[in-house]
Amino acid sequence: MFAYYCNLALRSFRRDKALTVLMVLAIALGIGACMTTLTTFYVLSGDPIPTKSSNLYYVQLDPAEMNDYTPGEEPSQQVTRYDAEALLREKRGDRQALMTGGGVSVSPEREGVVPFVADARYTSADFFPMFEVPLLYGQGWSAKEDEARARVAVISRSLNDKVFGGGDSTGKQLRIDQTDFTVVGVVEEWRPTPRFYDMNSDRYGALEDVFLPFTTSRDLEMGRNGSMDCWGDSDGDATGPNAPCVWIQYWVELDTPAKAAAYKDYLVNYSDQQRAAGRYKRPTNVRLRNVMEWLEFNRVVPTDVVMQLWLGIGFLLVCLVNTVGLLLAKFLRRGSEIGVRRALGASRRAIFTQCLVEAGAVGLAGGILGLGLSLLGLWAVRQQPSSYAQLAHLDLGMLLLTFALSIVASVLAGLLPAWRAMQVTPAIQLKSQ
């Protein structure tokens, strides 16, 4: 029976070629615009570490002075070096890592490669297992090497290819900021989207090329980048252990909600102790958010992407309204044919089903064309200068969604015209003929 309806739909399309083309184009344009914006939104708003996002928590404390204090406001989004190192020493979480961004000069020994500047991340040993960083060669450094301020480094695969020509470079020496470091690991391709572990730098940027122990970076006074907020005299060194400045991100891994609740209580007690010691002036104000809560708090999806998504959905609705009008004109113009079929015994249900099959076929054709327009739209998005634009791509799930959305949209658009068509009265149509 379905094949019979499909055959009738093909005959109808041949009779009204221009109208069919208009309907397919309307669906394709709407689907293409909607899927381009929806895919971009989907990529940027996804879970960057789905296996552990509910177990990784971002720590916020409030060590600032009372100046400009507003009760109930959010605490600082970063912590001081004093607090970060104190929390790290006490090790109250399953794992914990402090970190900040930086820039270093790399002087390769490889012939033909001139010295260059690379992005760096200064962190602690738990960074790699906490964030499930895939390692192509070697491993991360240990907590003992953190304490010893060891000259060790983990580098990205791209840096490894550039400096060492690829292959296993663990154990080799790399000169960073005029100091020799031993490469202990090489990171495989890894680009969490967004780069959730540091929301103060490029949220959709590429992975850093060099990872160094935080203690080593401070021992060598390496340059840092990212935001910093100070509220007192730092004696000329804003990155010193006792400087009244927040500039470090601190993450902790807690594998159960009970541990998370206990850790928040620990942060409250720690804050109370620091206020009693005279370091903190403000009332206790701590936050402990998991990855997705942290992303939601930071409104990680760019405003222009959200606006484009709503515009895409709105454009699809406009295209569907136009398709409804075209289908209505097409079906009602065939009133005499429908009247004859009804007189010969066809039920209203059969007429309704045939019209929906025709609408679905239009949607399928529109989905195929809309897929091409979506790919063209994503290519245009990737040409934009924004770092997030390079991440836009159409995966298998979005491909299937494109076809499903096109067919569902066209069937929905065909409901009213199909209902009107099945209401055609056979006697009136036969009398008019």
Short mmCIF file of N, CA and C in Angstrom, two decimals, residues 91 125-126 141-148:
data_model
loop_
_atom_site.label_atom_id
_atom_site.label_comp_id
_atom_site.label_asym_id
_atom_site.label_seq_id
_atom_site.Cartn_x
_atom_site.Cartn_y
_atom_site.Cartn_z
N LYS A 91 45.20 18.17 50.45
CA LYS A 91 44.74 17.01 49.67
C LYS A 91 43.44 16.42 50.21
N ALA A 125 50.64 17.74 39.27
CA ALA A 125 50.72 16.40 38.71
C ALA A 125 49.37 15.77 38.39
N ASP A 126 48.32 16.08 39.17
CA ASP A 126 47.03 15.42 38.96
C ASP A 126 46.29 15.93 37.73
N TRP A 141 54.15 14.07 35.01
CA TRP A 141 55.12 14.02 36.11
C TRP A 141 54.41 13.63 37.41
N SER A 142 55.16 13.41 38.44
CA SER A 142 54.61 12.96 39.73
C SER A 142 54.57 14.12 40.73
N ALA A 143 53.88 13.88 41.86
CA ALA A 143 53.81 14.89 42.92
C ALA A 143 55.19 15.16 43.50
N LYS A 144 56.05 14.14 43.54
CA LYS A 144 57.43 14.34 44.03
C LYS A 144 58.19 15.31 43.14
N GLU A 145 57.95 15.23 41.85
CA GLU A 145 58.63 16.17 40.93
C GLU A 145 58.06 17.57 41.08
N ASP A 146 56.76 17.68 41.45
CA ASP A 146 56.21 19.00 41.78
C ASP A 146 56.98 19.60 42.95
N GLU A 147 57.14 18.81 44.01
CA GLU A 147 57.81 19.29 45.22
C GLU A 147 59.28 19.62 44.96
N ALA A 148 59.90 18.84 44.07
CA ALA A 148 61.33 19.05 43.78
C ALA A 148 61.58 20.14 42.76
#
